[in-house]
Structure formats: C-alpha cells, structure tokens
XYZ file of C-alpha atoms in Angstrom:
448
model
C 0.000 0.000 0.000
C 1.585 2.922 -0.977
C -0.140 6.456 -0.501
C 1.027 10.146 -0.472
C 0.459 13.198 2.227
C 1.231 16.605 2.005
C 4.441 18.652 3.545
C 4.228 19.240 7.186
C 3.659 22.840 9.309
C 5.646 22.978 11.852
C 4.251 26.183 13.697
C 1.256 25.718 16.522
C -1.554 28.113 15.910
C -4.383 28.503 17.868
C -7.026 30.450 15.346
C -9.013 33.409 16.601
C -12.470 32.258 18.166
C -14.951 31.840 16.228
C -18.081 33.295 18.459
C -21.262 31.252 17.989
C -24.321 33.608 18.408
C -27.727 32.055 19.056
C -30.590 32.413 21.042
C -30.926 28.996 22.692
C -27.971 29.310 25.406
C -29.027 25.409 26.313
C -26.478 22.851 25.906
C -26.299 19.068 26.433
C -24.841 17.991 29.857
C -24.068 14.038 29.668
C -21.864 11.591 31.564
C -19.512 14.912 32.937
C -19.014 15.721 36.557
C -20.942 18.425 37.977
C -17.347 20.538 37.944
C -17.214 19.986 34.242
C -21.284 20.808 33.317
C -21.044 23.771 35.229
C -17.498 24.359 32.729
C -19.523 23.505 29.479
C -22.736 25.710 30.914
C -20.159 28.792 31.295
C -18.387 28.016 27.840
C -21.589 27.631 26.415
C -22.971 31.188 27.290
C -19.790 32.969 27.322
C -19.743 31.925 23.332
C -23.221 33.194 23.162
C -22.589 36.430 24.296
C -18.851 37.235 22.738
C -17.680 37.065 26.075
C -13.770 35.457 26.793
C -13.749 32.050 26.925
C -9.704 31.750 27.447
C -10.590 33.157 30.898
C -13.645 30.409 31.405
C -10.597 27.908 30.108
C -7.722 29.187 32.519
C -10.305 29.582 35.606
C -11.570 25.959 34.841
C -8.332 24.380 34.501
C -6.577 25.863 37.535
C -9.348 24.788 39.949
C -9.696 21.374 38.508
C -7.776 18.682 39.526
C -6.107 16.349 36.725
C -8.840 13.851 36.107
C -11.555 16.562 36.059
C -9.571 18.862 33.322
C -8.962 15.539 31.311
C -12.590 14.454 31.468
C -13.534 17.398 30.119
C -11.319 17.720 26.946
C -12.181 13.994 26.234
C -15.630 15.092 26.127
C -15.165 17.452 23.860
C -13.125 15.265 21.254
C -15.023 12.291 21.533
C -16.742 12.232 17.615
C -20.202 10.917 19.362
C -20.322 14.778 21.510
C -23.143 16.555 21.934
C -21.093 19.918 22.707
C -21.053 20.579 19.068
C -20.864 24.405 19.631
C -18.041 24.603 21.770
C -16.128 21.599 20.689
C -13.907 23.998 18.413
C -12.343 25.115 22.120
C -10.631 21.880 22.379
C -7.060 23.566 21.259
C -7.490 26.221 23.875
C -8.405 24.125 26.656
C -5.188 21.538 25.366
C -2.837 24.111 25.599
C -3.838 25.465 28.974
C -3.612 21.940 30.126
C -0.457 21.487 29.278
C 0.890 24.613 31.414
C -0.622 22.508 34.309
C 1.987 20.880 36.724
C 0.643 17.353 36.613
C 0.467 17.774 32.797
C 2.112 14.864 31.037
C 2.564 14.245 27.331
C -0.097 11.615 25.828
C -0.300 10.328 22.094
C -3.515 9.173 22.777
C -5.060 12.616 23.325
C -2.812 14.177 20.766
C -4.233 12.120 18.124
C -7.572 12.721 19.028
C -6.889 16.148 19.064
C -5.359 16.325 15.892
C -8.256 13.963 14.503
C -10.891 16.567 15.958
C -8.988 19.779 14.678
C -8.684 18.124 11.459
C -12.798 17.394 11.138
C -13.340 20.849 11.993
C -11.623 22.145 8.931
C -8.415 22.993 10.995
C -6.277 21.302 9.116
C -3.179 23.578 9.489
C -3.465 23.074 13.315
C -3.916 19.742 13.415
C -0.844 19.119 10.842
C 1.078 21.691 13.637
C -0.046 19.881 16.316
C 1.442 16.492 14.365
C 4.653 17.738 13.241
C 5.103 18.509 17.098
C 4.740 15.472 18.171
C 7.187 13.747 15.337
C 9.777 16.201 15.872
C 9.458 14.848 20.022
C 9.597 11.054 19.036
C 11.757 11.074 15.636
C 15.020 9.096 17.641
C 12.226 6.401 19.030
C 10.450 4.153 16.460
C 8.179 2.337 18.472
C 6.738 5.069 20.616
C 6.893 6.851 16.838
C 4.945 3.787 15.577
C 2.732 3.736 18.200
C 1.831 7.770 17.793
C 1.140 6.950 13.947
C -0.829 4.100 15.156
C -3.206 6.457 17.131
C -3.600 8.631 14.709
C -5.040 6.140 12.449
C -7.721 5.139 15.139
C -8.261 8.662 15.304
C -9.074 10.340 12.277
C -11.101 6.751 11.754
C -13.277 7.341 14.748
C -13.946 10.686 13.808
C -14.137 9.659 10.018
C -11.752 12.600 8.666
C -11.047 10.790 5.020
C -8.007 13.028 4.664
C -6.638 13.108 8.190
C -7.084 9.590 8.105
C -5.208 8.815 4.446
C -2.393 11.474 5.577
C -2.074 9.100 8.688
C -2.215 6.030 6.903
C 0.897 6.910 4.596
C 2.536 8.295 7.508
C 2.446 4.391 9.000
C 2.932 2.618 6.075
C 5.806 4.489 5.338
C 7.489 3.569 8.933
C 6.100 -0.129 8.709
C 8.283 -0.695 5.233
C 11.261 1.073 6.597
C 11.599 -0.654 9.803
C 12.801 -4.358 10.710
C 10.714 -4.419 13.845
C 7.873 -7.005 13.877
C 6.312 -5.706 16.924
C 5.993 -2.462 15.099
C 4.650 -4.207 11.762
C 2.409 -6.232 14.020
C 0.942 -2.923 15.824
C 1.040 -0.909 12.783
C -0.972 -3.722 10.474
C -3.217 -4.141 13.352
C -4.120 -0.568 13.050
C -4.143 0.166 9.529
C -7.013 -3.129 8.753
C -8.873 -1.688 12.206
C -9.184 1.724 10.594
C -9.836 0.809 7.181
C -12.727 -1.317 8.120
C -14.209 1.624 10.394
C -13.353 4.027 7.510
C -15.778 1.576 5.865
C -13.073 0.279 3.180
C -13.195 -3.195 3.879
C -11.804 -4.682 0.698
C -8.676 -2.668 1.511
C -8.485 -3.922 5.081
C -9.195 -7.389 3.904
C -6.134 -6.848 1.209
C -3.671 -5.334 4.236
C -4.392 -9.217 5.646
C -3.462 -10.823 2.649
C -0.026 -8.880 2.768
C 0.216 -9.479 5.985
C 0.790 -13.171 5.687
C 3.435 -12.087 2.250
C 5.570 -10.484 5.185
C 5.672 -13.342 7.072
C 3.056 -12.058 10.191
C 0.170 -14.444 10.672
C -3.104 -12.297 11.372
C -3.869 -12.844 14.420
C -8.009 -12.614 16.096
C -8.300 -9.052 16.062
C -7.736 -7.967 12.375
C -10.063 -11.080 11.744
C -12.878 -9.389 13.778
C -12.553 -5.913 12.438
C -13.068 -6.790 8.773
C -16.026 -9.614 9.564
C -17.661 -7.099 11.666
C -17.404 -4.144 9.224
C -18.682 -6.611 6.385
C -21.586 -7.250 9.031
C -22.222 -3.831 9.668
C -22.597 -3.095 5.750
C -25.150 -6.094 5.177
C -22.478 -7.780 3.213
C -23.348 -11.438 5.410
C -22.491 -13.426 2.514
C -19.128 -12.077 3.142
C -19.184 -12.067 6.826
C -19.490 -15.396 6.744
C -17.102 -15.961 4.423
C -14.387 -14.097 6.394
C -15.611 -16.645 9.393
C -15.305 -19.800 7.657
C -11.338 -18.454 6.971
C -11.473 -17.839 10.847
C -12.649 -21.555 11.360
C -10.256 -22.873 8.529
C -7.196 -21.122 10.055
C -7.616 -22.176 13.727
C -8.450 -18.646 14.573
C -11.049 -18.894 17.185
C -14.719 -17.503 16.774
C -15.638 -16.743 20.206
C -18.500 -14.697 22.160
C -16.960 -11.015 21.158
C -16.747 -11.730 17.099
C -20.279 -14.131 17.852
C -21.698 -10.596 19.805
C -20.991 -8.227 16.206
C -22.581 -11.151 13.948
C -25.146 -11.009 16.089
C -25.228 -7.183 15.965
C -24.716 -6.969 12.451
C -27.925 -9.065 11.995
C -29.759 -6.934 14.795
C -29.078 -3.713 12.858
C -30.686 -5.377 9.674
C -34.063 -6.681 11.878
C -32.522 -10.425 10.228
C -34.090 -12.248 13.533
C -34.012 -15.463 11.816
C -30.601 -15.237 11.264
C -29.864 -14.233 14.610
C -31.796 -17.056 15.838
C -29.375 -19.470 13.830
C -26.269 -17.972 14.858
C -27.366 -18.797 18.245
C -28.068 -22.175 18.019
C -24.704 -22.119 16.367
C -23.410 -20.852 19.499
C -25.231 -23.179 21.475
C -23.841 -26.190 19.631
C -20.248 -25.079 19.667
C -20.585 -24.259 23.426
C -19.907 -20.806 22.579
C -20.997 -18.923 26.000
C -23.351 -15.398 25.781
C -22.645 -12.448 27.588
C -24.543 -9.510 28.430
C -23.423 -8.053 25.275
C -25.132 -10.824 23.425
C -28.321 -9.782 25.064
C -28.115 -6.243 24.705
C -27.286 -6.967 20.729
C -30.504 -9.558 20.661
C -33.076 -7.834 22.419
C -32.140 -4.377 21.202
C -33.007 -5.472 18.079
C -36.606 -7.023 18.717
C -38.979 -4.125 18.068
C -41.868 -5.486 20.147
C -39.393 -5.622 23.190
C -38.279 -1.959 22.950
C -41.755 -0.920 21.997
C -42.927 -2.054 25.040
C -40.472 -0.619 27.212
C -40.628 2.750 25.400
C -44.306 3.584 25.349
C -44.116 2.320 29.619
C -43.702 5.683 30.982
C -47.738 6.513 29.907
C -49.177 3.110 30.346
C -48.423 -0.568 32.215
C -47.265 -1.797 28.739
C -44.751 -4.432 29.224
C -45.216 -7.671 30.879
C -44.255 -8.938 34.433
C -43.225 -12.662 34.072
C -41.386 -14.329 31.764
C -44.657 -16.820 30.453
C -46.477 -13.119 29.929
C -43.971 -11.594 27.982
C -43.383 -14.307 26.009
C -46.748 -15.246 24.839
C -46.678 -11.084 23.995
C -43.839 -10.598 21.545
C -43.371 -12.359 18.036
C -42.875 -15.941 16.752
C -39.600 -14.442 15.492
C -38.409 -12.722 19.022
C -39.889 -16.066 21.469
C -37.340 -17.817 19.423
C -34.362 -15.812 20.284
C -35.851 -14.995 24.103
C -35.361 -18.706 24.385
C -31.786 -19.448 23.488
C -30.732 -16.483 25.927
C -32.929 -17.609 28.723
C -31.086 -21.251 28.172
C -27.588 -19.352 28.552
C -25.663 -19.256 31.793
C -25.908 -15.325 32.139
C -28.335 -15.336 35.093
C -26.089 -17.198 37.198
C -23.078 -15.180 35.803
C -24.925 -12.421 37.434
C -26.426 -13.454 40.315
C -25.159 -14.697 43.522
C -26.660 -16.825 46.320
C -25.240 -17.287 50.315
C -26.049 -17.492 53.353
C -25.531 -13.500 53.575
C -27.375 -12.222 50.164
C -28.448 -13.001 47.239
C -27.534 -10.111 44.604
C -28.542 -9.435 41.518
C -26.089 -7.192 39.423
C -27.718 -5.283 36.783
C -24.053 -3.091 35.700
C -23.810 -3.824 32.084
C -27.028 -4.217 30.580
C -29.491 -1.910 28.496
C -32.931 -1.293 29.337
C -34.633 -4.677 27.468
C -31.493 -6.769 28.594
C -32.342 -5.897 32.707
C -36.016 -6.353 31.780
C -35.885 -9.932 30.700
C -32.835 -10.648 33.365
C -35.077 -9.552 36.362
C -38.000 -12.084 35.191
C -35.827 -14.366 34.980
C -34.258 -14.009 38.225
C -38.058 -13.945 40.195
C -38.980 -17.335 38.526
C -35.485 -18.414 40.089
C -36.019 -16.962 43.695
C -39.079 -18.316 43.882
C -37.421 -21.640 42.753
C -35.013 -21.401 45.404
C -36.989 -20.142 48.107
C -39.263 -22.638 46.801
C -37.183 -25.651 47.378
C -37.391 -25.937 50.842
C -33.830 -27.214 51.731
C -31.797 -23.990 50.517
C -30.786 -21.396 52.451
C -32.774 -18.283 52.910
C -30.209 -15.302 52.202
C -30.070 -12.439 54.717
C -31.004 -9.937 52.542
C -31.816 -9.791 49.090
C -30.309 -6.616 46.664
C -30.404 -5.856 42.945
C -27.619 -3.643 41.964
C -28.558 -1.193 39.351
C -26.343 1.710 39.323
C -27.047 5.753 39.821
C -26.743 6.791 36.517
C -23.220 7.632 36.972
C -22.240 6.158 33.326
C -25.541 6.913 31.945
C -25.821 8.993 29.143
C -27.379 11.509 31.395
C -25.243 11.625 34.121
C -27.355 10.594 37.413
C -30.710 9.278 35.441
C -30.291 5.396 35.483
C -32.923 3.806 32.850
C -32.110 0.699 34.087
C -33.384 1.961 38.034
C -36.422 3.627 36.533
C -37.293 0.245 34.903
C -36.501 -1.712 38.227
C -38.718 0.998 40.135
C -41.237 0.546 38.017
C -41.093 -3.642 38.069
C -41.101 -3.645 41.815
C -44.096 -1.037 42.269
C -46.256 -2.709 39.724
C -45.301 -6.502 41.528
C -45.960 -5.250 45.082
C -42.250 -6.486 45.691
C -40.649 -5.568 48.849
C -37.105 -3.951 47.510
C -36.896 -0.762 48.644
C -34.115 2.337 47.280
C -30.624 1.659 49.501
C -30.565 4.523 51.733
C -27.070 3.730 51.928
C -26.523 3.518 48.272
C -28.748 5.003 45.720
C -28.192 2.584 42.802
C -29.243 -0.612 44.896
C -32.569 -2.023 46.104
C -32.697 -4.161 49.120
C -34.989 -6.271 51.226
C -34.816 -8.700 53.946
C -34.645 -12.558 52.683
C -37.516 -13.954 54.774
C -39.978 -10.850 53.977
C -38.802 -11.596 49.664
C -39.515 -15.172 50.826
C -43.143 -14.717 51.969
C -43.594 -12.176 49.007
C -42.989 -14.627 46.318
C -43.997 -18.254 47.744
C-alpha cells in the first residue's frame, strides 16, 4: 500500500475564536461531573454572548484537579459529543492543560486532538499539532509507531477521510522502513482496524493478505474488524465468508466476534438469522454475555416498543410466560436461546448473607428480561425448601453515573417501576442510591 500526504507545518496556531451567536444558550450535559457541566454551561454562554472564553478555560483548569480537566477535553473530542458548539475550544483548553503541573505528554489525546482539529476544517493546526509530536519522538520508532498508530484510530473514529489517508501513509511508510515485527504487528493491526471503520473493507481485507506475504500471521483481532465491518454493511455473505477463513485457520470464533454477527444481523431486523447464529453458538458451546443480550433484544422491536411507550401506560409484561406469549414468533425464538444461557447465574449470587442481583452492564430490554428471569429463580429457590434463605436480598442497578445523562439510570427507573407494579418488597438503599434491598424472609413470603 503505498499512498502520499502533504508537507508538514511545523508552527502551533491557535485560530481566533470563532463566536457562535444564538438564542438557545441550552447545551447538552451528559456523563460529565458536575465541575465539568457547570465548565460547558459557562463556555456555552460565554460563546453566546462574545464574552472570553480563554478566561472560562484558565479559571476551569486551575481549579480542577487532573482527572476533572482531562474528562472534560475527552468530552469534547469524543466524535459521538453533543457539545457541538463549543467543541472547536478543544485547542485552547489543550494548551492550557499542558501549562498545568501534573500535565504529562499523551499520544492518545494528541491524536484525538489532531483527529478533531482536522474534522473541523483545521487542518493547518492539526498538521502543527502532528509535526510537534514527530519532531518529540523522531530518535524512538516504536513510541513513533505507536503515535502513527493512534492517529489512524483517530481520524477513523472521527471519520476525517483526509486526516485519516495522511495518517495512513505516515504508517505505512514507517512499517516498510523498519525491521521491527512488533511495530509491523501494531502498525498492520491498526491500519485493517481503521480501514474497516473508515468503511473500506476490501482494503483492510487486502492489508491481511499482505500481511501473511511479510511473514506475520493475522492474528483474532484484524479477523474481527473486517467480519464485523462486512456485518455492519449487510455484506453477510461475506461475513461469513471471512468466518469460515477464521474456522479454517484455527483462529477462534468466540462470544466477542459471535456478539458483532449477532449485531450486524440486529441492525438489519434479520431475527431469523440471529436465531441461527445462536443455536450455532449453542452447539459449539460458545458462551453469551450480556453483550449478546443487549445486541438480541435491542433489536426485537416489540421488546423496545414495550419498554418505550411504559412511561404513559403498564405496557410491558411482568413474568417471563407473559412476555413471552406477547412478543413475536420471530423474538420467542431468540428470548429462548438467551434464557437457556448461563448469564443469570453469571450475574447473580446466592449465600447465606445475600443473594444479589447485578444489573451493571445491561441496556434497558437486557435488565427487563434478566429480572423475570431471576423472580422465577427466587421463587425456585426459596421454593425448594432445603436452601438457604439469604439475609437480605439486593439488585444492583447503578445511579446513573455512566448513563448517558449523568445521574438518570434507565435501568433503576425500569426496576422501580417492576417492583411497584409486583408489590415487591425492595426498597431504594438509603445507603446507596443505585441498589434495592430487602430482607430474605420478607422476599420469601412475598414470592412463595
């Protein structure tokens, strides 16, 4: 693979602010601290009213302690941010940081600034910003490697066609100059990774072929990222094809690369498929994960239908034989193979002291079917006679704290709503907020 970029700047330029006037001064506040809303909030209507946001920037950064200040720049580069109208502050905030005492030098976050600058048409900075960073690791190859490496992820993620093909030659070029094979091994690994989330899959499938003409044996991981961007096009003839290579070469096709069929299917409403795949799974003892029932029930419209239209009406179903005999053919089929699967147990646990529930992990329609699961298997238990009657009994469901608005858990809402409408026992934590709790004896009595 041979490709071309253009000649490097090698003078950092922060351009003058761009002042974005409007008469909504609202802004999106997800997943931050409430240090680094009340940062985005002041950027936000400092920009609306012309006011100086390198004083909001140097304030911000001086009071904030290092994981605070970092939070809040990865925020703003992340390519799925909703701070679209201050995200072009990034640079300013970057450079502050780096006057910071605790400040150390990361590729990671230099390549996803450089990816971000070079989306938003700041090309000349983000070529400033790389020539930088070169000139700092020219006498080391493999942290050089590893830089050129991010950058490719980079400009991927944020789908910058010619950050990322400026990137791209920059690696290639190093990979064919160098006799390192851990640095051909990294660099190959992310050259297919980004083609394949650039959406050039033939390419990234080609880069595989050549691996194996220089003597490196793909391993997993470049396996995955072509099937799964074949999946994610609707190209299953060739998804499968790229997994009967996996199965020919010995390369194993385990829960993760069995999770993005299974997604790839999902985003295509191909049930039936899905349904095959996991009888696949099933036969070669291929274990699910949460992930496999987030990807399966996320993709059953009746299921999210349901949970959806709940807030207005008692719309979904409260035991498992309900909900069943309430979705399609098509989605009872799947609902089965998971509910065969080992990932109750996997999150559940059973003693003398408690028996716990842990909800971390799962979407909305994933907890849903989990927890009616879980009361046909207390009562079960509690049922049997000769177990033991935990102490107390506690389904972990987080705050909200990863949600994608900070501190609103759709996960607790749903378990709220489950125990209110089941006259169940488990009350809010007062200790912690993102667990419900209730003696053993009193769940006992409730269910049997």
């Amino acid at each position: 693979m041979h490709v071309s970029f253009p000649p490097q700047s090698h003078t950092l330029h922060v351009p003058p602010h761009h002042r974005r006037r409007s008469n909504d001064r609202r802004i999106e506040i997800t997943a931050l601290s409430k240090q680094g809303q009340r940062f985005f909030s002041s950027l936000a209507a400092t920009a609306v009213i012309g006011g100086d946001e390198n004083r909001v920037i140097k304030k911000f950064v001086a009071a904030s302690p290092k994981s605070i200040a970092l939070e809040a720049l990865s925020t703003l580069l992340s390519p799925e941010s909703s701070h679209l109208r201050i995200s072009g502050l990034a640079l300013p905030l970057y450079l502050k940081i780096t006057e910071a005492s605790w400040f150390e030098w990361n590729p990671k976050l230099v390549a996803n600034l450089a990816a971000s600058l070079d989306k938003q048409g700041q090309c000349d900075e983000s070529e400033s910003l790389i020539s930088d960073s070169i000139a700092k690791l020219q006498s080391r190859e493999r942290e050089l490697a590893l830089f050129y490496c991010e950058l490719v992820t980079s400009h991927s993620k944020h789908g910058s066609n010619r950050g990322f093909d400026c990137s791209l030659a920059r690696l290639d070029q190093l990979l064919r100059s160098s006799s390192s094979v851990y640095v051909k091994k990294q660099g190959y690994k992310a050259m297919v990774s980004g083609l394949a989330e650039m959406g050039r899959v033939k390419e990234a499938e080609e880069l595989i072929e050549e691996m194996r003409g220089k003597g490196i044996r793909p391993s997993q991981f470049e396996f995955r990222c072509v099937l799964y961007a074949y999946g994610k096009s609707g190209m299953f003839a060739d998804m499968q094809r790229i997994v009967g290579k996996m199965e020919t070469e010995g390369i194993e096709v385990d829960t993760v690369s069995s999770n993005m069929i299974l997604s790839s299917f999902g985003a295509r409403s191909a049930l039936p498929e899905m349904a095959t795949w996991l009888q696949k799974m099933r036969t070669l003892r291929i274990p699910c994960s949460i992930r496999t029932y987030n990807s399966v029930l996320n993709s059953c419209p009746t299921i999210t239908s349901m949970l959806q239209s709940s807030a207005s009406s008692n719309a979904f179903p409260i035991s498992i034989q309900e909900f069943v005999n309430n979705v399609t053919e098509a989605e009872a089929v799947l609902v089965g193979h998971l509910v065969g699967s080992e990932v109750l147990n996997e999150a559940m646990s059973w003693n003398a002291s408690e028996a716990k529930l842990d909800l971390h992990g799962m979407h909305s329609s994933s907890a849903y079917v989990i927890i009616l699961q879980w009361m046909d298997e207390l009562r079960e238990r509690f049922s049997s006679g000769d177990g033991v009657i935990p102490a107390e009994v506690v389904v972990v469901c987080g705050s909200g704290k990863h949600s994608s608005v900070r501190g609103q858990s759709p996960v607790k809402r749903l378990v709220k709503e489950i125990v209110v409408r089941t006259g169940s026992p488990l009350r809010i934590d007062r200790k912690n907020k993102g667990c419900f709790i209730a003696k053993g004896k009193v769940v006992k009595e409730w269910l049997c």
